[in-house]
Short mmCIF file of C-alpha atoms in Angstrom, two decimals:
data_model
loop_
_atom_site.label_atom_id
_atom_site.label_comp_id
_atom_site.label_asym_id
_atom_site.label_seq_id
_atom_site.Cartn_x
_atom_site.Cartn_y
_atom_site.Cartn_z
CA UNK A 1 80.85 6.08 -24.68
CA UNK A 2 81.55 5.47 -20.78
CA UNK A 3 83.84 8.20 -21.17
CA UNK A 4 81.23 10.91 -22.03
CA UNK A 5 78.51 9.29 -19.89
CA UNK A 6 80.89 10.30 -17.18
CA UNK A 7 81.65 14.35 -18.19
CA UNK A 8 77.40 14.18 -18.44
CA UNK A 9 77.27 13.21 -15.00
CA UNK A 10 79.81 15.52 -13.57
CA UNK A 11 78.16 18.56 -15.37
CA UNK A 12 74.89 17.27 -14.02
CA UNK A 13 76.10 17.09 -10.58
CA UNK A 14 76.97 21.18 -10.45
CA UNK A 15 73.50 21.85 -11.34
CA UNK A 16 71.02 20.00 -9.67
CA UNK A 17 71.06 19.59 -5.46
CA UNK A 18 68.85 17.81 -3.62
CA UNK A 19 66.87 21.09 -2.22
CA UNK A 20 65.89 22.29 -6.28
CA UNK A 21 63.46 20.54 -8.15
CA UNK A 22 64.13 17.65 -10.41
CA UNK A 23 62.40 18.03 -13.82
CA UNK A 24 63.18 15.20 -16.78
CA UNK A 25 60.78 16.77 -19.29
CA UNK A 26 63.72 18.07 -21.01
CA UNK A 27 65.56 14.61 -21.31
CA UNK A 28 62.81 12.69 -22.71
CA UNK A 29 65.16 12.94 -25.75
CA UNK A 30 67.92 11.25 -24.34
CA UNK A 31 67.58 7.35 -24.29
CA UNK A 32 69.63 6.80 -21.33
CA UNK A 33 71.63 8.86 -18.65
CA UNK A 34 73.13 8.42 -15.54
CA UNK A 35 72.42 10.99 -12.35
CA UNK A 36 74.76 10.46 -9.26
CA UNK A 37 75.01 12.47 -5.92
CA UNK A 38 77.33 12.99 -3.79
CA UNK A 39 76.20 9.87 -1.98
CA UNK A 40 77.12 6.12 -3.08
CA UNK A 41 73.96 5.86 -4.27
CA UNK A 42 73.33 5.80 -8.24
CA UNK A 43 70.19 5.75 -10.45
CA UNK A 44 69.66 4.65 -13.40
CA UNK A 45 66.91 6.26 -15.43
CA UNK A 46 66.19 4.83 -18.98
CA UNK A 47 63.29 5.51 -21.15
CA UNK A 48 61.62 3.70 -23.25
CA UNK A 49 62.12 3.87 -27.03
CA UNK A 50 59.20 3.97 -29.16
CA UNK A 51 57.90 0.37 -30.41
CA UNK A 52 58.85 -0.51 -33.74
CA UNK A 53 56.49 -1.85 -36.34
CA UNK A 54 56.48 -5.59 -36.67
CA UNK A 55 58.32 -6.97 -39.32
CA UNK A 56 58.07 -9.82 -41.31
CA UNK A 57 59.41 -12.56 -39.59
CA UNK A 58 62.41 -14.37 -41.38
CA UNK A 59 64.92 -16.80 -40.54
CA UNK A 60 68.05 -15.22 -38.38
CA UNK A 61 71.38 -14.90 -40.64
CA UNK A 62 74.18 -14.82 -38.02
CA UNK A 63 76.54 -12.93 -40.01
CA UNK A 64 74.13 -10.30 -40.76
CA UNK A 65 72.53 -9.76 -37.49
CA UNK A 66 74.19 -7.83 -34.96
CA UNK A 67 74.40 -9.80 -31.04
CA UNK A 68 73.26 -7.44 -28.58
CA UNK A 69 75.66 -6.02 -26.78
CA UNK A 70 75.30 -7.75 -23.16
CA UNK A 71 78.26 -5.89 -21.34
CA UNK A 72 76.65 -2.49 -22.18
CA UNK A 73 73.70 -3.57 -19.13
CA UNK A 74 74.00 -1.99 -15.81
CA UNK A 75 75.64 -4.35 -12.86
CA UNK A 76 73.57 -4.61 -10.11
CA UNK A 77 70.00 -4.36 -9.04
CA UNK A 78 68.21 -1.81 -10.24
CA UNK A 79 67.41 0.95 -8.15
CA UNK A 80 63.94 2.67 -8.51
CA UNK A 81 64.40 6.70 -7.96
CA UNK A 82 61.28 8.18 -5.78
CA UNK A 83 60.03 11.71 -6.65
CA UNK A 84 58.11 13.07 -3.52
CA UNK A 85 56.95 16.23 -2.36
CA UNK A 86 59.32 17.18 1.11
CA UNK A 87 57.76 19.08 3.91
CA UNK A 88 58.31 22.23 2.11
CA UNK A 89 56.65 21.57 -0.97
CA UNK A 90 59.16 20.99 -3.59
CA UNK A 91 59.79 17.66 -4.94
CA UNK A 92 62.80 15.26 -4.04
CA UNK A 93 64.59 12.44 -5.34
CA UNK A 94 64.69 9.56 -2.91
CA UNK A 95 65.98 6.23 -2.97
CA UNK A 96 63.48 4.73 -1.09
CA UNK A 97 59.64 5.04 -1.29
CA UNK A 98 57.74 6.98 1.63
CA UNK A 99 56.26 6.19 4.70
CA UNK A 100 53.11 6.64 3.87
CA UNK A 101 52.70 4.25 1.02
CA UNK A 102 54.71 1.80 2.83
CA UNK A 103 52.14 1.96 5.39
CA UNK A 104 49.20 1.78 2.80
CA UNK A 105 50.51 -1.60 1.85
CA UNK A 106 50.94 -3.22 5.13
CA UNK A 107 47.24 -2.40 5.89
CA UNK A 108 46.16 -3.72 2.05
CA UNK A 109 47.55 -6.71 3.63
CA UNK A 110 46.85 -7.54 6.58
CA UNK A 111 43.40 -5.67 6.57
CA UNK A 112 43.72 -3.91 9.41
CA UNK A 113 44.22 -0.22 10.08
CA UNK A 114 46.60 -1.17 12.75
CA UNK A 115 50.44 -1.58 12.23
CA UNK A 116 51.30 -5.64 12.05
CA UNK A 117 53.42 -5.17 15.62
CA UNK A 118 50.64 -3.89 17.51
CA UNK A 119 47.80 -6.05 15.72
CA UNK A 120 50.06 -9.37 17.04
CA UNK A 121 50.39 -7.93 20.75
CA UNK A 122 46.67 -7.21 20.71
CA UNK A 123 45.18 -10.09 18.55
CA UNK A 124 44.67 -12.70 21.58
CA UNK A 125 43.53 -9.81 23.98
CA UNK A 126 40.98 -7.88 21.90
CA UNK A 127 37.33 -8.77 21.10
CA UNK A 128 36.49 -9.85 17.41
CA UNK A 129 34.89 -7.40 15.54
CA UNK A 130 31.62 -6.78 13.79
CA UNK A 131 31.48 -6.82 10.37
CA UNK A 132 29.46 -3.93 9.46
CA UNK A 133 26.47 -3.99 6.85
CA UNK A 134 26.03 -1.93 4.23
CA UNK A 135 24.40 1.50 5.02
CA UNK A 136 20.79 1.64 2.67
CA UNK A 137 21.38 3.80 0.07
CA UNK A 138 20.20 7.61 0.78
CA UNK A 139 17.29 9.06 -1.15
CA UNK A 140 17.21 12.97 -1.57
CA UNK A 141 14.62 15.00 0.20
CA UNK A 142 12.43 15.04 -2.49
CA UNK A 143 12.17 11.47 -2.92
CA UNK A 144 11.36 10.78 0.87
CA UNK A 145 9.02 13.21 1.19
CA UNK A 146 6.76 11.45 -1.93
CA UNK A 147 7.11 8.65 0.14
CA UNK A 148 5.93 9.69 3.39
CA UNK A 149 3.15 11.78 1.89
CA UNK A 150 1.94 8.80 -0.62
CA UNK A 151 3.52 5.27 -0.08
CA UNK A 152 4.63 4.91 4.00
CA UNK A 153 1.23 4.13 5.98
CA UNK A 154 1.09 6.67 8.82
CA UNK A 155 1.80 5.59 12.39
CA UNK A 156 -0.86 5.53 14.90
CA UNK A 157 -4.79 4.39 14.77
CA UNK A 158 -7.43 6.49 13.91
CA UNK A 159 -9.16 8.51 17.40
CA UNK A 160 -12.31 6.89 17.23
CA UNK A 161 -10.93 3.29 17.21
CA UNK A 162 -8.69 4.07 19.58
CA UNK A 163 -11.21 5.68 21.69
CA UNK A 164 -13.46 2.52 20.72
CA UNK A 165 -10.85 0.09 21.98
CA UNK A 166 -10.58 1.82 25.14
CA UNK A 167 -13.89 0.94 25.75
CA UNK A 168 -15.40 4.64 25.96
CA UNK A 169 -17.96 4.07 23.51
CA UNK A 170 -19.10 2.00 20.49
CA UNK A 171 -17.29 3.46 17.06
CA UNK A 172 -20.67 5.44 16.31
CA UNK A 173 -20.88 6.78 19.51
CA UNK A 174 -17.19 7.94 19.69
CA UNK A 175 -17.24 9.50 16.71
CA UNK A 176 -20.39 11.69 17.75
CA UNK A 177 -18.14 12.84 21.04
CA UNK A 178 -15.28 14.18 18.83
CA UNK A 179 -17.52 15.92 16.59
CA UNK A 180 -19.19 17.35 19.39
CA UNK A 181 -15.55 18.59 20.67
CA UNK A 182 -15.37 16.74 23.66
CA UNK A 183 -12.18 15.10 22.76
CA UNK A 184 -8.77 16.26 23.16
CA UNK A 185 -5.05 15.49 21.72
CA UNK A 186 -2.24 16.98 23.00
CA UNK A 187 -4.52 20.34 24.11
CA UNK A 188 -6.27 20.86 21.45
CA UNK A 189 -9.70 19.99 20.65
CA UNK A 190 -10.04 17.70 17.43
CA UNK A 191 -12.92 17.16 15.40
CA UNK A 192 -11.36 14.60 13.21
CA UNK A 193 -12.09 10.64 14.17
CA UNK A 194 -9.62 9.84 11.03
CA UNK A 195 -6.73 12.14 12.95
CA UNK A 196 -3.94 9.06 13.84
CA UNK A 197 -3.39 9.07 17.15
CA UNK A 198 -0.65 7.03 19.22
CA UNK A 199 -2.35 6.85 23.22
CA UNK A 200 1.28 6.04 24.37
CA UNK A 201 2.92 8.92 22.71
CA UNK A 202 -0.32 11.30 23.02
CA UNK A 203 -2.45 12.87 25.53
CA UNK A 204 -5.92 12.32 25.03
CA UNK A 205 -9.03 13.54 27.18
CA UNK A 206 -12.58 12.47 27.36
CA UNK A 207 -15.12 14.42 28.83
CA UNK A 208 -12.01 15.52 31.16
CA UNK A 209 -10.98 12.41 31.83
CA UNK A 210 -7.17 11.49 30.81
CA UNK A 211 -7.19 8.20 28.41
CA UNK A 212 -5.27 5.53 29.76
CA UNK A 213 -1.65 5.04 27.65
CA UNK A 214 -2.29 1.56 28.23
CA UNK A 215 -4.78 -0.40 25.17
CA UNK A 216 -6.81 -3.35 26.38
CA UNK A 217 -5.55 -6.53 24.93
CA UNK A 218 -7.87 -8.63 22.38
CA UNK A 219 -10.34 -10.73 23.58
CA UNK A 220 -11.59 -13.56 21.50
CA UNK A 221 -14.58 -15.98 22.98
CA UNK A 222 -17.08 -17.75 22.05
CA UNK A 223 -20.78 -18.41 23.07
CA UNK A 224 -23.30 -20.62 22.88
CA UNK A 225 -26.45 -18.17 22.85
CA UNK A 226 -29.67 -19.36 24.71
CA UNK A 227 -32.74 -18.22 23.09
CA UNK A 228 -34.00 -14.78 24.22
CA UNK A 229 -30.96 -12.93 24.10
CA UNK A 230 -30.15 -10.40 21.70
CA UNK A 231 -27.09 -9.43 20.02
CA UNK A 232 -26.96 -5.50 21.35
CA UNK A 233 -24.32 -4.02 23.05
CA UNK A 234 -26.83 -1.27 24.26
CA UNK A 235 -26.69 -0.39 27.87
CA UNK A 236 -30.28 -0.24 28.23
CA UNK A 237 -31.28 -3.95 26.82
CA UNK A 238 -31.46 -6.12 30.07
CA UNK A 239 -31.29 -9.77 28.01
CA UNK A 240 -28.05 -8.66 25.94
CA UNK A 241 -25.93 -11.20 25.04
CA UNK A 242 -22.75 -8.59 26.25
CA UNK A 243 -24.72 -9.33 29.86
CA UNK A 244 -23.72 -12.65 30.24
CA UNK A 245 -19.69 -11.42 31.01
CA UNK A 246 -20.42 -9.12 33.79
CA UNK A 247 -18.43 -11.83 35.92
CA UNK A 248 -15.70 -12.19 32.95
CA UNK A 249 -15.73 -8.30 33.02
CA UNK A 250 -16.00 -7.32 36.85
CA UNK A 251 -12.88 -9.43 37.34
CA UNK A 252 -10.64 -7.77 34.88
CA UNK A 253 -9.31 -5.12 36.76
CA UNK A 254 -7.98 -7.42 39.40
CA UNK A 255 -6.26 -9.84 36.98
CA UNK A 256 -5.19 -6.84 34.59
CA UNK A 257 -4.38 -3.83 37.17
CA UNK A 258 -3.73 -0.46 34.95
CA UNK A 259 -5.35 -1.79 31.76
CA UNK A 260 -8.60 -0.68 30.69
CA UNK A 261 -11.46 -3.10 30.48
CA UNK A 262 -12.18 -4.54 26.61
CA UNK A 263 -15.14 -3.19 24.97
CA UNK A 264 -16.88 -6.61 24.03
CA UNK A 265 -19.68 -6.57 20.84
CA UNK A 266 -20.56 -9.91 19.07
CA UNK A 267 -19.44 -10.39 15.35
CA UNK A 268 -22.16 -10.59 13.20
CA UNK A 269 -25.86 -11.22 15.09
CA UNK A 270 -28.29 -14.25 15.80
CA UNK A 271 -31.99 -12.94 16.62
CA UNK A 272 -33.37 -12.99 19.38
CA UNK A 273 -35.40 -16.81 18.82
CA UNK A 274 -32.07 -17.80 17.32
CA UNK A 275 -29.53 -19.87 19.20
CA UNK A 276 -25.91 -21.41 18.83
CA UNK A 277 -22.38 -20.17 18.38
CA UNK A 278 -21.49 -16.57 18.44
CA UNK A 279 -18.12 -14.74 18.51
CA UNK A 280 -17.61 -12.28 21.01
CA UNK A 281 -15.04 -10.19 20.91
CA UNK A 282 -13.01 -6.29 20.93
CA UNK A 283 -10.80 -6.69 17.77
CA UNK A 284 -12.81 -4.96 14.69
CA UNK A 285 -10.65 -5.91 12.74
CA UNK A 286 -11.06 -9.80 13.38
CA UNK A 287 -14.81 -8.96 13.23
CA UNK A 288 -14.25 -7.84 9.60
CA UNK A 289 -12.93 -10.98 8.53
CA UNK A 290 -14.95 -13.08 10.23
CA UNK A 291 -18.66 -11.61 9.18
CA UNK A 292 -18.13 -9.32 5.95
CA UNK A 293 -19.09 -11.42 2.96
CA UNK A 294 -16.36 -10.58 0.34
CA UNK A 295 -14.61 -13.48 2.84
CA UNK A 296 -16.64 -15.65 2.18
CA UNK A 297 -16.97 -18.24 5.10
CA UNK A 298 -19.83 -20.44 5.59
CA UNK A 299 -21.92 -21.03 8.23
CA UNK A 300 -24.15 -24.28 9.37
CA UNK A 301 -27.30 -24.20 10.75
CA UNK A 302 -29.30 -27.06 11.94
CA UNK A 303 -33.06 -26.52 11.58
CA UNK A 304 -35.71 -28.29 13.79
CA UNK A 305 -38.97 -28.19 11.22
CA UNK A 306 -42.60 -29.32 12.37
CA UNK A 307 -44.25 -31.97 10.00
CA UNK A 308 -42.69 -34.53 7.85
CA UNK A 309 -39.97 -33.65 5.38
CA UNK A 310 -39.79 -35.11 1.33
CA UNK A 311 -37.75 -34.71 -1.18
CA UNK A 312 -39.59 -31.98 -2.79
CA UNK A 313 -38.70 -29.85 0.35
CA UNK A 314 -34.89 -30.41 0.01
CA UNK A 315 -35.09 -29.30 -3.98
CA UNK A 316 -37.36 -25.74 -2.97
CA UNK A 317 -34.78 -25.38 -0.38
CA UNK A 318 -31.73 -25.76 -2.09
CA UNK A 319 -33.02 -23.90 -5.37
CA UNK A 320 -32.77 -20.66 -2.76
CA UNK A 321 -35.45 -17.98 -2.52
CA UNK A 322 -34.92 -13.94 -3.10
CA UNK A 323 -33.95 -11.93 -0.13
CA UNK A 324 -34.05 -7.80 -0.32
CA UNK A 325 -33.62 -8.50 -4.25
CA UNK A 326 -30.88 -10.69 -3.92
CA UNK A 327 -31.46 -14.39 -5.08
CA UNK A 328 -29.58 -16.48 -2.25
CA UNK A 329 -28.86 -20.06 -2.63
CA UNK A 330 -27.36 -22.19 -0.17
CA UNK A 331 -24.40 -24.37 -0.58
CA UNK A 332 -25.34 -27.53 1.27
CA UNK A 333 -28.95 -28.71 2.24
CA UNK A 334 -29.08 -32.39 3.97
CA UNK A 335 -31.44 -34.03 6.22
CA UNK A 336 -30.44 -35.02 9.81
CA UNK A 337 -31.26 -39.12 10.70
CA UNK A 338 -33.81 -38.74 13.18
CA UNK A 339 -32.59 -38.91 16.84
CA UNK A 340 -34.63 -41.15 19.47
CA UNK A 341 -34.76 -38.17 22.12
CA UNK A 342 -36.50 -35.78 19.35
CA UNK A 343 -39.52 -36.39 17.24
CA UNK A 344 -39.23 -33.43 15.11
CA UNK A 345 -37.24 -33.71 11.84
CA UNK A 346 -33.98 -31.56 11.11
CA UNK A 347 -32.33 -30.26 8.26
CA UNK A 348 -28.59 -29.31 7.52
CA UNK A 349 -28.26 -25.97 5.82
CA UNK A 350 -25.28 -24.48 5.40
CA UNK A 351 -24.77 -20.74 3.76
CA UNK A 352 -22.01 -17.99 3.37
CA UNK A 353 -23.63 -14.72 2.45
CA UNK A 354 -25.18 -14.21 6.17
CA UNK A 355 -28.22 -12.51 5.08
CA UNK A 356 -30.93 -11.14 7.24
CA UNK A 357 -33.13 -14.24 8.38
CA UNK A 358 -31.94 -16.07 5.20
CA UNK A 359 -32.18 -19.66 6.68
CA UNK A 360 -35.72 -19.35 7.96
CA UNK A 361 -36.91 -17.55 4.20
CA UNK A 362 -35.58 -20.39 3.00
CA UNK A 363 -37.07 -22.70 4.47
CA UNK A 364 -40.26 -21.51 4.80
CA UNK A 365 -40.38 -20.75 0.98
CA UNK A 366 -40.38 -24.66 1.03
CA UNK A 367 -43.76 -24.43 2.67
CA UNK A 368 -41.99 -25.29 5.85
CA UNK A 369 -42.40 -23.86 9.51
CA UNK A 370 -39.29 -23.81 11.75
CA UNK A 371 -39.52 -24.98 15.36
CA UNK A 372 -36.28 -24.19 16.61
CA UNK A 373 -33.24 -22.71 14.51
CA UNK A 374 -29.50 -23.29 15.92
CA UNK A 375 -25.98 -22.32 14.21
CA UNK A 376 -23.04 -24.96 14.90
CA UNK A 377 -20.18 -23.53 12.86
CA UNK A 378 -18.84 -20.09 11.49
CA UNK A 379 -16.04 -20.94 9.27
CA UNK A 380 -13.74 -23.29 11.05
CA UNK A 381 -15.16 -22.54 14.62
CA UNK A 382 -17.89 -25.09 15.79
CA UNK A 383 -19.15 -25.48 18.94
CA UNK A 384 -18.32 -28.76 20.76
CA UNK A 385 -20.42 -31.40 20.52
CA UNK A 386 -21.28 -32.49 24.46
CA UNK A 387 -22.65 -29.15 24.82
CA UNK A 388 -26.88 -30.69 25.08
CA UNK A 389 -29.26 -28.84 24.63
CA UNK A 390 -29.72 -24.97 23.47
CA UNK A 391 -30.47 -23.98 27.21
CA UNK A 392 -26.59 -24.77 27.85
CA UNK A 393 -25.16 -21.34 27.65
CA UNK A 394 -21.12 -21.81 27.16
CA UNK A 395 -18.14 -19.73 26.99
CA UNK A 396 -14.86 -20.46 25.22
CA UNK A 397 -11.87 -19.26 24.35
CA UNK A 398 -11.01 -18.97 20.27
CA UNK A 399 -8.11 -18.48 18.41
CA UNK A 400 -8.14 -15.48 15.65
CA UNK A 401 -8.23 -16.98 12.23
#
C-alpha cells in the first residue's frame, strides 16, 4: 500500500506546479492521497467517507472484530493546506493561511481596527473613545413626506400672534393689517395671519417698519383692581386697567435694551363697579387656560349685600338662576361672620363658568341688592390678605400655572 501511495505521488508531482490551478473535484473518489512538492512540506488531504447507518448495537466478539489498524495514521501534526487566489488570479496551495484573515482575527479579538503592537504603544497616550449610538432607522421619501405634510407640527407661530406679541396690535387688529396688505415676509406681501412665521429666521415689515428679531418675554402680574377701571386695552379709554403700568412699561426699554415692549391685556374681565384680583398679562396662551371654561377653575367672590341675610337667601342663591339660557349654579355659597369695622353682611360665592355678571344675577334673584362686589381668588391665585381695603390698588408678580 505505501508502495503505490508513493508511484501516486511521484506521478502527481509531474503534473501539477504551484503556478496551475489545483482542482480535487476529480478525487472526491479517492478516500485518501498524499500531494508533496518539491519542498519538505507534505499535506495530507483525506475525505470523509459517507456515514453508515446505525446498527444494532451488540456486544463486541474479539475474534470477530477486526482492531483498527493504528500504524496506518499519519505521524505528525496535521497540516491544513490553504487554497487562495495569488495576485494573478489563479488559485494556490499554501501552507499557511493569509494575511488578511490573520489580520481579521486579531481585530475579532482585541476589538480594535488597529494591529495589537501599535494599540499597546498608543493605549496610555490616546483619548478613550466614544461609543457611538445607533443611527435611527431611515424612512423612504415617501414615508417622510406623509409625515411632514400630516403628523410633524410646523415650525414657527402664526403672523398675527407673532405680530400680536410684538406688541403692534391686539390679535383682531393685526389680523385686519395683513388682510389689508400692509404686512410683509421675506418681500412679499402676505394676506395670510395663519402663514407660520419664525421673526428670527424671517423678515417681517409693518407699515415699513422692520419687526424686531427679538420676541418680548412673558409677563405674568397680578392686580388688585380699584373700582372704576375697566378691563380694555383700548387706547382711547383713559381709566383702563392696562393704564396703571405706564411706569412698569416706560421703564422697559432701559432694563430690556433691544427687546420690544410686551403687549399687556387682562385675562378674562371684572366690570367696571367690580373690584379684586385680575391677571395681567402677554402670553395668550396662559390666558386660555386660565379663563376658557372647558378648564374649569373656580373663582371666589365675596359679596357686600345691604339688609339682613336668612337662610332662605343662601337656598335661592345656591339653587342658581338662568343666565343667556344657561342655568348656572354655583359651587359654594357661605356667609361671612360679621366684621366689627363693617355693618353690612357678606356672602362667600364661589363659581367656575365665569359668566357675564353671574354673581350679581345670582344674588339678586335672591331678592338681594349688592353693595360692593370683590373677587379674591382665580384658581389657585388669591390675593394676599393685608391688602385693606378695595381702594388699595396692588401689583404682583405670578407664576404661570
Amino acid at each position: 500500500m505505501g508502495a503505490t501511495t508513493g508511484i501516486g505521488a511521484l506521478s502527481l508531482i509531474h503534473c501539477f506546479s504551484k503556478s496551475h490551478t489545483l482542482s480535487f473535484a476529480s478525487f472526491r473518489t479517492l478516500p485518501r492521497f498524499t500531494c508533496s512538492f518539491s519542498s519538505s512540506i507534505n499535506f495530507n488531504i483525506s475525505f470523509a467517507p459517507p456515514k453508515p447507518k446505525p446498527k444494532p448495537k451488540s456486544e463486541p466478539n474479539p475474534d470477530l472484530d477486526p482492531q483498527p489498524d493504528v500504524s496506518s495514521e499519519p505521524d505528525g501534526p496535521l497540516l491544513i493546506p490553504w487554497i487562495v487566489r495569488g495576485e494573478d488570479g489563479n488559485l494556490k496551495l499554501q501552507s499557511e493561511p493569509p494575511p488578511s484573515l490573520l489580520k481579521v482575527i486579531a481585530t475579532a479579538q482585541t476589538g480594535t481596527r488597529k494591529d495589537s503592537n501599535q494599540t499597546k504603544t498608543t493605549a496610555a497616550t490616546s483619548k478613550p473613545q466614544k461609543i457611538r449610538s445607533t443611527a435611527p432607522p431611515q424612512h423612504s421619501k415617501a414615508a417622510r413626506r406623509f409625515y411632514n405634510q400630516n403628523i410633524k407640527e410646523p415650525s414657527g407661530a402664526r403672523l398675527s400672534k407673532v405680530l400680536a406679541a410684538s406688541g403692534v396690535a391686539s390679535r383682531r387688529s393685526c389680523e385686519e393689517l395683513i388682510f389689508e396688505g400692509k404686512v410683509t415676509v421675506n418681500g412679499s406681501v402676505c394676506n395670510t395671519p395663519q402663514t407660520r412665521v419664525d421673526p428670527a429666521k424671517d423678515v417681517i415689515y409693518v407699515n415699513g417698519n422692520r419687526l424686531s428679531k427679538r420676541q418680548p418675554q412673558k409677563v405674568y402680574l397680578a392686580l388688585n383692581k380699584p373700582k372704576g377701571y375697566i378691563c380694555s386695552s383700548g387706547e382711547k379709554e383713559s381709566k383702563s386697567v392696562i393704564s396703571l403700568f405706564d411706569d412698569f412699561l416706560n421703564t422697559w426699554g432701559k432694563k430690556h435694551p433691544g427687546v420690544p415692549t410686551p403687549r399687556l391685556f387682562t385675562v378674562g374681565r371684572l366690570d367696571v363697579a367690580t373690584t379684586g384680583l385680575i391677571i395681567v398679562t402677554n402670553d395668550g396662551d396662559f390666558a386660555q387656560k386660565l379663563s376658557h371654561p372647558s378648564f374649569n377653575l373656580s373663582k371666589e367672590y365675596i359679596a357686600t349685600v345691604d339688609g339682613s341675610i336668612y337662610k332662605r337667601h343662601l337656598i335661592a342663591i345656591s339653587e342658581g338662576t338662568t343666565i343667556e339660557g344657561v342655568h348656572c349654579v354655583p359651587d359654594a355659597v357661605e356667609l361671612l361672620p360679621r366684621q366689627a369695622d363693617m355693618q353690612r353682611a357678606r356672602i362667600r360665592i364661589v363659581v367656575h363658568e365665569g359668566r357675564k355678571h353671574e354673581v350679581r344675577e345670582l344674588v339678586k334673584s335672591a331678592g338681594l341688592e349688592i353693595h360692593s362686589l370683590k373677587r379674591v381668588r382665580i384658581g389657585g391665585f388669591r390675593l394676599p390678605p393685608d391688602l385693606g381695603g378695595s381702594a388699595h390698588c396692588g401689583v404682583f408678580d405670578v407664576k404661570p400655572i
